[in-house]
Structures are given as structure tokens and as C-alpha cells.
Amino acid sequence: MDPIVDNWEDNSQFHLKRFTRKPQPRNDNQPTAEPPGPKLSLNTRIREYAKGASVSASAPAYLSIREIPTSEEISVLPNGEGEDVEVPANQVVGPWQSKQKYLSNHYALLREDAVTPLRNVVSELKAEPWVLEKDSIEHSYIYEKVGSQDVLVKGAANGVAAKLTFSLRRTGKKIIWEQSKRLIQGTLIAISPVQDMFKTICKVGVVAARPLSGVHSNPPEVDIFFGSPDEVEIDPQQEWVMVESSIGYFEAYRHTLMSLQKIAAEPFPLAEYIVGVEREISPPWYLERQPFKDLSPVFLSTDEWYRHIDIINGQWPDALTTKLDASQLEALRRILTKELAIIQGPPGTGKTHVSVLALKVLLQNKRHTDPPIIVSAHTNHALDQLLRHIAEFEPNFIRLGGMTMDKDIIEPRKLFNVKQATKLGVVPGGMKGQAMGAMRRLVKDMQELLKPLSEGAPFDEEVFNAYGILTEQQCKLLVKGAEHWVDLTLPEGVNAAISKWAGDELIQADRRTMPEDFGFDYEEMDLEFEQLKELEAEGKLNSEEESEGLKGERIRFDEPITGPEKLGKSYEYFESLLKDADLWQVPAGLRGPLYRYMQQKVKKAMLEKMRALVKAYDKHSKDLKIGKWEYDTNFLQASNIIGCTTTGLSKYRGLLDSLKPNIVLIEEAAETLEAYVTAACFTTLEHLILVGDHQQLRGHCNEKELEGDPFFLDVSMFERLVRNQVEFTQLTRQRRMHPEIRRALMPIYPKLEDHPDVLSRHPVPGMGDVRTYLYSHEWHEAHDDLMSKINRTEAIMVVGFFNYLINNGMKTKEITVLTFYNGQRKLILRGLRLHPNLQGEVFKVVTVDSYQGEENGIVLLSLARSNKQNNIGFLSVANRVCVAMSRAQRGFYIFGNARMLCKESILWFSLVEAMASNPRRIGFQLPLRCQKHGTMTHADVSRMNKSSVTSPAPGTSSAATIAPNNAMLHASALAMTPRASPTKTNPTITLTPIRRSSASPSKHPQDLVDMTPEAQAFRDFAAGGHVQADAAVIATANDLAAKERLRQLDEENAAMLFGDPFQDPALADKTNKLKLTGTRETKDGVVRNKYEGFYSMPAVAEKSRLQEPSLLD
């Protein structure tokens, strides 16, 4: 047994080097082999992985926790009150005490985040059994009148599933299932008998499948797997209530939790860095054995020297022979020469390009006998993007996992499709055939066992005799007595002694779920399409499950008959009745209740046998999974690249481990919770590459309390190691944003430089040279039915500005609207779709959280928050702000309450100050320059408290398109006014365009006679030139007035936002945390202070984690 498994006691003397893998010698001179042909081979490592090491009695308790949460975990809080759940702290500064402490704490934190949402729902149902969804404060989805319809057995490769029907009464809405995350595959659910309501009984399971044909039926149906065989239920007459949480997704956790348990009994590669936080990183073991590599894919030269370079000890080529900048070249060198390579890529710096180039070099130096390189990303979308780049130079890759949106390049390379294209027969000695044979025999046993529940008639005497409830003598007397009775409802020749004996005392069992039509409105979709598809993709149990529902043979329940319940009669009373040898002596009024009692005893005994069969079936289904993986390894081993999500790294860990992978590259590593990266530490791992940016989005936690001190669950391994000054490389030259857009990021990335290419970005039509602008207002926010923040007036303004850009020549696909709140996203999207000028267009309106890694020409950012309490919510999260500010290429325009942001956030104070520097790009006016007419308009909203969007009147500039509309602000839905001139019923503030040129008077033929200038001027004036002259004077006056008004507003704005902060207690509180680095004086003599310090990198504390402020902000 592994000594690590034997000695579970953690102590500080246990040296970290013990966790590292022992280098295995390799013969680099051995001849290379060709990729495997059609002959299959057996890979026994999968069986060894599945069997695992035995866990001793002294092992930590977390190693014995089952995959699906237990009822004790879910219902730990009685009636919403009671004992607290103990959760260990996360150590984000300095080394961990030991490997086991590291793994056990991360397991406990991740488990708590996975279980808490459902636990809170169950706790709420205990306290308020009849609560409706609309009144729930725990994000509950509640389904009542739940009944078991059948069980899926034959062909159910992942276990025995039960089909449940349910009622949607408590939802209060009709469900658009195609757009809903309710009950999607992999969701954690809990059920309880309706008469118990989770007080004493709570059974936990996961959704096995949610075929649309099932949920669209009336009543709707869903398939579930119970948490364990001991929780399987088969009584079709029992009514249940079922709940799930609308937040969280268990499928994304379950496999990673199992991986952490598995790693506890294995050697832990790279533990000296991950656990011990050593700052200096060594080269990979395979590179030390053979440091000479071919770098020709990187350097633009035909020199043979580049094909045989000692990349550890030799001279590294300079940047003159490559298109990479200096920081990218340094990042590439780190990827190729360090066994743990950490690359930070700020927005637009080309981190994916560097990753792909590094993979190209690694593949160039890969031998046929080397295992495939594993590449991974946090999302399916990002993974597909990476694989598309790889496909340009390496067609031999395989995609593991669920659905992909790329049907041309990625879909044909999914493992399922690759297997379909090449049939290789049967693996010799594989477990698949043996497991399927055993499962078929168990299916026959289950069908025979459950036959009485599917015949649609009362149990006969033979069933009661088989289960020892009636004796042979009692059965004979029942049959003999029945011969004297005639039941006209039965076919001729059928005795049916039990039916004749019970007679009219038998009753029709209530059907638990009947068709319903409540006339509800449709439920509003609360997920973006991309987010829903991401969940559905992760929910696929394997890549073969592309079709609707589970495949296999079902045993449908049909038990319509029972007896009435006899209240006040005990168990002993009915047992005394059964002691009578002749049941015909039982009074007629008691025969129905006695039948019910016997029926329940049969089903109880049947349930025990069924659970035993399910337990055996589950064992063989696991063997079947091993057998399928034994077949799959032959395809994977023949590939050069294998791609999967970070969830897939855990889901397919046994399959991947059998390939003995030694190189793993993870994109979006800073957006991934630490445990998911830990799962990538296969026993044979020698080289781990982490690419990401910890200053952008962090990992997502269901339980927000776990994101703060002392848990820090959202802090990724990437960020933790960087904060602890483990060596890494940062890319420094961005190729996305125009310099004016990039300057707003200076408080976050002070060292970020511009590539020369960004200087040639085309200007934004209709905005002149204004590429960034923060349009400040004080329109109050609200919230929608789902309590998501919205700002109707701001949404109207954004829609109007969107329409203005379209009128000036932009295309809808070139504009993205971002917001921090899903409610505001839906509001703006509705406004765009209803706008009469934008009909039939497709819009990109998304939340910030779903847009990391994306970019577009123009980005409009709607902040939504504006309130008297100065609560800025999500806008205070620096990582989200960083993503929002860095998506635009050509133009970036923000709409929000700048004054409130500056008062409540040091980061926003710094960002706004950067945008207010020369040239000033902030104010209460929106500077517009008509692309068609060349006129400039400053939309003065300082006098407006309401706004809407109209189209320009005939003969006016398209820039003058902002007008108030009081009625629209109070409408229940966002609506846009049509293209029409303003009328008296829709009062409009007239905006005066600034015209840059005056018309010249036309000339008569006689004017061609030579004249003195004075005479010519007099003639022109007398011939009507005074009109044009007056117009020119007026235009000049208006121009000067507009400029003066703009200057005044800018000065007022500067005073409000950047006046002496110590005159404002709210600002004083923020700026006291900054370092004063200089002062400067404005035109009117006001002295302004300049502060720095928000994003400065603190030194790593050696003794106290309290010295790491960046993680405690």
C-alpha cells in the first residue's frame, strides 16, 4: 500500500518533497513506432485506477464520503435553524502544512459550495412547507404531486433510472423548457413524501435526463438517478414533493470532488510548488534528459541551428527573427523550459497565440511513443476556440465531452464521431462484454420482480404466498371460496380469488399527477443562451449521449387498485387477522384495509430485493464504463492532442490517466477554481502550463460567503501562486484596444503597452475622434421580478445611442452591449428588438461574466446602478470591471452614475480620473458628430431627468436624436418611439446643431466683371447676401456658445468628481487609503491631488497572511 495512504496523520515534519513523483528513466534513442493500426490492445491502467487504494480506518473522513450528497448533508439544518456547518479555512498565503491538509480543506470547501444551495432550499421547505416559488427567499424550484411512473433498466449504462411525473402548480409560470435550466441533466434534486415534507425523510438524487418530449407532456416527466441503491423507490402510489435550487450546478462539482479523494492516495506531482509554494521552478524531467529541441516553428529562418537548440543551457534566440514581441518570447521560453509555467496575459496581449505556438513547438518535438498532450479550458466555448487554432496545423486531435457549437471543425473530431468513423472490433480481455452479460441477467430479474406492479390488477394470492404473507393453506381456501362467487368484470375462466374475496372494498388508487392547465404566464428566461448551452454541454454524462433522453428498456408501473386506509388499527391488529386460516372469515368491511396492509408488505419486501438488484447493477455498470474506456484508449492514444474542459479533466480522469500524460496546458486558468486544476495533476504529469489573467474574472462560487475571508474559494491556483511570488511571466503589449481605450486600464495594468497596429483602428462613425466616453447621469435604478437590477432610463439611452451608431453606418454585429446585471441585459435587448429602425437585426447584448475572452469593434457598457444609498453592488468587483473595460477595439462608451462610483470605489475613482485626463472623455453631455452632415452636437442632459430616443426630423442632423419622453419611463416594458418628427404630445428639447461651414452666395453672369473687393462685397450684400451673412454670424455664435457651455459643464463635472476629496467625507474615506503622488492645478486655480496604490503588488507575507491586502479587499 502507498505509504501516503497508510500514514494519514498530518504533521509539519512531513517533508513536501515526499509528494513529488520519482523521475522514470526514458530511452530517447529507441526507434519510434507508427500510430496504432486497427488491432486493439487492452489498457489495464483503467481497472487499476477504478479499483484504487483501500482506505484504512484511520483515514480522514472525507475519503469515505459518497459521490452524491447524503440526506444528512442536505437536511442538516432542522426547520431552518440549528447547528452550523463547520468549514475549514483556505490558506492563500504561504505554504500548506501538508498534502493531506491541502486536499481535505479544498474538498470540504468545494463540497460545501456544491451542497449549500439545495440544503437552503430543503431548510426553507421544512420551515414553510407550502411556500410558493415566487415567495421563496432561497431560490427554490418546487414541484409537487410527484409520482414514480417507471424504471429504466435494460441499456441504462450509468445505472437504474426512475421516471417521475410532477406538477408545476407552485411555479406559478409556464416553463419554456428549451430556454430553462430547470432540471437539466446533472442537477441535484431532493424528494420527500408529501406527508413528511423533509422533516424526517429526504432522498437525494441527480437528474439523469430531461428529454423535451417528456417535459412538454402533461404532466411533465423527468428521469432521475437516486443517490444510492438504498434510496431507490418503486411505489407508484406514493406521492412526493421534489425540489432543486435555481443556483449552482452539481455536475460541475461531483467529478472534481471524487478526483480530490483519488489524489489523496496517489503521488502528487508538482506538490513542491502547489503545496509547498516554492518560488523557483525547475525544468521538466523529460527536458533535462533531452534539452535539444527544434524551434523552427517559432523563428523565421531556414538556419539549421534553430532545429537543434539546447533550450535550457544554450543561447536562446533573440526576437529579431520572430514576430513575437519580447514579453511573448519570454513567455514562450517559460512554457517550454519550466515544469510549472505560469503566463499572465492581460486583455489583447495574445496569450492564446503564445499557447498555440508553444503547442506547435511541443508537437514538433513529440515522438510517436509519447502520450498525447492534454489541453483544457474553463468553458466549452474557449476550448473550441483553442482547438480551432490547433486544427490549422494539427488535424490529429480528439475532443472529449459534450456538445460543441462548431459543427465543421470540432464536431467531426469528437471521440464519439471518431469511433463511428473507424470500427475497431472488440478489445481482447475487455470488461465490456462480461459486464453487459451480467446486466442483462439482472434486467430479467428486475422485470420478474416488478411484474406485479405493472399488470394493472390487484395482487393475486400467489404473490402474497411468494412473499410469505399468506400460507399455502390460506391460498387454497381463498381459491375454493372464490369458486362460489361470480365477478362479471373478469373474463370467463379467470378465478381472481383476491378480487372476489375483497369485492367492493377494493378502491381505485389516486393517480398522483393529472394533466393540468393553470393559465399561467410564461416564465422569464434568467440565463443567457450561451450560459444555458454551457450547462447542457457539461451535463452530458459522456460524449455519446447526444440524443434526447436515456436509451433502454423501461418497466412501466400500472397499479391502479388498493384498499381503503383503516385509521386507528395497528400493525398487530392486521397481523392477528392474517392468523386466521380462512380469510373468508374476515368481516367484509375489513377486507379492503387488510388487502392494503398485505399490499404494502409485499412492496416493502419487493423494494428490498430491488435495491439489492440495483446495487449489483450499479457495480456492473461501472465495469461497463471501464470496458468502454478500454476501447476508447486505443483512439486517444493514437491522437496527438486531446481537448476537454476543466470539468472534463475530472470527469474523464481515469480515462486520461491511463494514457500516462506528461504535459497539460490549461487556458483560462485564473477563472477556474483551484480544485479543478489540482485534478489535472495526473500521476505521470511532468509539465503543467497555466495561462490566464488573475485580474480578470475569478472562479464562480454558489455560496458568496465562501468567496471572502477566511475561505477565498474563488481564488484560483493561478492567482494564489502569483500572489505568493512564484515565478511567472506577464505579457505587456496589447493588440486589441485603441490607445485611448487602453488608457482607462492604466490603474489596473500600468505597464501595458500598445502594439503599433492598434493605432490604425478606424474611428467610430458619428463620434468624430471621441473613442471613449463616460456619460454620467443620476437616473435611479430599480429591480425586475427576479430582483436583478435595472435602470429603465439608462436602457432607453443606450438603445437610442445604439440606433444613432447604426444610422451613422455601423453594423449591429460590430456593436456589443455589456452590462453587469441580467435584468438590465434583458431590458436593453427588449428595447433593441422593439425599436422600429432595428427590426430583423441580431443583437449581441450580454453580461460581463459571459464575455471574457471576447471582443468587438464597439462596446456600450450599461452600469445600471444609481441609488441614494450609494450601493454599487457588482460594480465594486475589480475583476469584473477589468473585463468590462477591456473588450472594445475601436470605441468604448459607458453609461452610469460616475459621481456615485467615485465615492464608493477607489478603482472607479482611478478609472474615471484616467478618462478625465487630456483629452477629457467624461461628462453630462454626449458629444456626437453626424457622419453624413459633419455637424457636431453636444447632447446636454443636465436639464433632463427623463430621456427617450426619437429619429431626426427631416432636414436635421442624425446626431440630434435624444429627447425626453415622460410616459415611456413608467411603461411596464421598454418601448421605443417610431421614426417621426416630435409633436406637441411628445415634448422635445430642441438641440441646435453646430454647423462648421456657411453657404457662399451664388453668382450672376454679370458678376464676372472685374470689381474691387469692396464693391463686390456691397453688391453681394445688396443682392440678398445679408441672409447668408446673418446665418454665418448666428452659426459662429452658436458654435462659441456650445463650446462655452461644454467648458462650463466640464468644469462643473471636474469639480463634482475631482474637487478636493477631503471636502467630501465619502471621498475622504476612500482617498485616505491611497498614496499621494503629486498635485496639479486646473484652469480655474483648483488644486487636484493624484493618488496611486490600488493595484500595486504587495510583498508576500512570510509569517502572517494578514499582510496580503490584495486578497482581503
mmCIF file of C-alpha atoms in Angstrom, residues 431-446 613 616-617 619-621 623:
data_model
loop_
_atom_site.group_PDB
_atom_site.id
_atom_site.type_symbol
_atom_site.label_atom_id
_atom_site.label_comp_id
_atom_site.label_asym_id
_atom_site.label_seq_id
_atom_site.Cartn_x
_atom_site.Cartn_y
_atom_site.Cartn_z
ATOM 1 C CA MET A 431 -14.695 -5.905 -19.397
ATOM 2 C CA LYS A 432 -17.463 -4.603 -21.657
ATOM 3 C CA GLY A 433 -18.866 -7.938 -22.818
ATOM 4 C CA GLN A 434 -18.782 -9.548 -19.386
ATOM 5 C CA ALA A 435 -20.467 -6.534 -17.776
ATOM 6 C CA MET A 436 -23.222 -6.364 -20.399
ATOM 7 C CA GLY A 437 -23.991 -10.062 -19.931
ATOM 8 C CA ALA A 438 -24.330 -9.661 -16.166
ATOM 9 C CA MET A 439 -26.514 -6.583 -16.614
ATOM 10 C CA ARG A 440 -28.865 -8.428 -18.990
ATOM 11 C CA ARG A 441 -29.373 -11.157 -16.393
ATOM 12 C CA LEU A 442 -30.112 -8.574 -13.722
ATOM 13 C CA VAL A 443 -32.625 -6.887 -16.004
ATOM 14 C CA LYS A 444 -34.575 -10.139 -16.324
ATOM 15 C CA ASP A 445 -34.590 -10.489 -12.540
ATOM 16 C CA MET A 446 -35.898 -6.928 -12.155
ATOM 17 C CA LEU A 613 -30.509 -5.869 -7.658
ATOM 18 C CA ALA A 616 -25.418 -5.269 -8.279
ATOM 19 C CA TYR A 617 -26.476 -3.490 -11.466
ATOM 20 C CA LYS A 619 -21.434 -2.402 -9.891
ATOM 21 C CA HIS A 620 -21.648 -3.915 -13.356
ATOM 22 C CA SER A 621 -22.494 -0.524 -14.915
ATOM 23 C CA ASP A 623 -17.475 -2.269 -15.084
#
